Amino acid sequence: MSEIHGNKIYSCRIPVRWGDMDAYGHVNNALYMRYLEEARVQLLAELGAKMDGNGIDPVVINVGCTFLKPVTYPDTLRIDCYVADPGRSSFMTYYQLFSESDPETPVSEGYSKVVWMDHNSGRSVPLPDYIRKHLD
């Protein structure tokens, strides 16, 4: 298990659905990207980010996930969200996922890089002050 970097600033719970499982009887690896996305969207909304795609909004430029233990239905995941490495226009998000059936042992860890972008110009822009205050 790798060490999670950054400050924990958000946590959410996401129920595992029956349809999230694959032929091997555990949550399909592709669904973890959806779990990370949902946690990230909730985190960004909590920080006050506008995500309408018509102006200056956050976008993800990379994402990754390490699978540590299988998860099966029924269960609920707790996703702890961390932020780190703020730059001019971006920051890293790190995630630890825990199963309610074993809430002390991570089942997965992930990351993504979030960049603020002007959708009209297609270029990155400085992080808004209202976001930066949560990162420093």
Coordinates of C-alpha atoms in Angstrom, one line a residue:
M1 CA 0.0 0.0 0.0
S2 CA 1.4 3.4 -0.9
E3 CA 1.4 6.4 1.3
I4 CA -1.4 9.0 0.6
H5 CA -0.1 12.5 0.3
G6 CA -1.9 15.8 1.0
N7 CA -4.6 17.0 3.3
K8 CA -7.8 15.1 3.7
I9 CA -10.5 17.6 3.0
Y10 CA -13.6 15.5 2.0
S11 CA -15.1 12.1 2.5
C12 CA -18.2 10.5 0.9
R13 CA -20.0 7.2 0.8
I14 CA -21.1 5.4 -2.4
P15 CA -23.2 2.2 -2.4
V16 CA -22.0 -0.7 -4.5
R17 CA -24.7 -1.7 -7.0
W18 CA -25.4 -5.3 -8.1
G19 CA -24.6 -4.2 -11.7
D20 CA -21.1 -3.0 -10.6
M21 CA -19.9 -6.6 -10.3
D22 CA -18.3 -8.5 -13.1
A23 CA -18.2 -12.2 -14.1
Y24 CA -15.6 -12.8 -11.4
G25 CA -18.1 -11.8 -8.7
H26 CA -16.4 -8.5 -7.6
V27 CA -16.7 -4.9 -8.6
N28 CA -15.3 -4.4 -12.1
N29 CA -12.1 -2.4 -12.2
A30 CA -13.7 0.2 -14.6
L31 CA -16.3 1.1 -12.0
Y32 CA -13.6 2.4 -9.7
M33 CA -13.0 5.3 -12.2
R34 CA -16.7 6.1 -11.8
Y35 CA -16.4 6.0 -8.0
L36 CA -13.4 8.4 -8.1
E37 CA -15.2 10.6 -10.5
E38 CA -18.2 10.8 -8.2
A39 CA -16.0 11.6 -5.2
R40 CA -14.1 14.2 -7.2
V41 CA -17.3 15.9 -8.4
Q42 CA -18.7 16.0 -4.9
L43 CA -15.4 17.4 -3.6
L44 CA -15.2 20.1 -6.2
A45 CA -18.9 21.1 -5.6
E46 CA -18.1 21.3 -1.9
L47 CA -15.2 23.7 -2.7
G48 CA -17.6 25.8 -4.8
A49 CA -16.4 24.9 -8.3
K50 CA -18.7 25.6 -11.2
M51 CA -18.7 22.8 -13.6
D52 CA -21.0 23.9 -16.4
G53 CA -18.4 23.6 -19.2
N54 CA -19.2 27.1 -20.5
G55 CA -16.5 29.1 -19.0
I56 CA -13.7 28.4 -16.6
D57 CA -14.0 25.0 -15.0
P58 CA -11.9 22.1 -13.7
V59 CA -10.9 19.3 -16.0
V60 CA -9.0 16.0 -15.3
I61 CA -5.9 15.4 -17.2
N62 CA -4.9 12.0 -15.7
V63 CA -6.3 9.4 -13.4
G64 CA -5.1 6.2 -11.9
C65 CA -6.1 3.5 -9.5
T66 CA -4.5 0.6 -7.6
F67 CA -6.7 -2.3 -6.5
L68 CA -5.8 -3.7 -3.1
K69 CA -8.8 -6.0 -2.2
P70 CA -11.9 -7.1 -4.1
V71 CA -15.3 -5.6 -3.2
T72 CA -18.6 -7.4 -3.6
Y73 CA -22.2 -6.5 -3.5
P74 CA -23.8 -5.6 -1.1
D75 CA -21.5 -3.0 0.4
T76 CA -20.9 0.7 0.6
L77 CA -17.6 2.4 -0.1
R78 CA -16.2 5.3 1.9
I79 CA -13.9 7.5 -0.2
D80 CA -11.5 9.8 1.6
C81 CA -10.3 12.6 -0.7
Y82 CA -7.0 14.4 -0.3
V83 CA -5.5 17.4 -2.1
A84 CA -1.8 18.2 -2.6
D85 CA 0.8 19.8 -4.8
P86 CA -1.1 23.0 -5.8
G87 CA 0.5 24.7 -8.8
R88 CA -0.5 27.7 -10.9
S89 CA -3.5 26.1 -12.5
S90 CA -3.7 22.6 -11.1
F91 CA -3.6 20.3 -8.0
M92 CA -3.5 16.6 -7.3
T93 CA -6.3 14.7 -5.7
Y94 CA -5.6 11.4 -4.0
Y95 CA -8.2 8.9 -2.8
Q96 CA -8.4 6.0 -0.4
L97 CA -11.4 3.7 -0.7
F98 CA -12.6 1.6 2.2
S99 CA -15.4 -1.0 2.4
E100 CA -17.9 -0.7 5.2
S101 CA -17.4 -4.4 5.7
D102 CA -13.8 -3.7 6.7
P103 CA -13.6 0.1 7.4
E104 CA -9.9 0.1 8.5
T105 CA -8.3 -1.6 5.5
P106 CA -8.1 0.3 2.1
V107 CA -9.6 -1.7 -0.8
S108 CA -8.2 0.8 -3.4
E109 CA -6.2 3.9 -3.8
G110 CA -6.4 6.4 -6.6
Y111 CA -5.3 9.8 -7.9
S112 CA -6.1 12.4 -10.5
K113 CA -4.7 15.7 -11.6
V114 CA -7.3 18.6 -11.8
V115 CA -6.5 21.6 -14.0
W116 CA -8.5 24.8 -14.2
M117 CA -9.2 25.6 -17.9
D118 CA -10.8 28.3 -20.0
H119 CA -13.1 26.3 -22.3
N120 CA -13.3 29.1 -24.8
S121 CA -9.5 29.4 -25.3
G122 CA -8.7 25.8 -24.5
R123 CA -5.9 26.9 -22.2
S124 CA -5.2 26.5 -18.5
V125 CA -5.8 29.4 -16.2
P126 CA -4.7 30.2 -12.6
L127 CA -6.6 28.4 -9.8
P128 CA -9.4 30.6 -8.5
D129 CA -8.7 32.2 -5.1
Y130 CA -11.8 30.4 -3.6
I131 CA -10.2 27.1 -4.6
R132 CA -6.7 27.9 -3.7
K133 CA -7.6 28.8 -0.1
H134 CA -8.5 25.1 0.5
L135 CA -5.2 23.9 -0.9
D136 CA -2.6 26.1 0.8

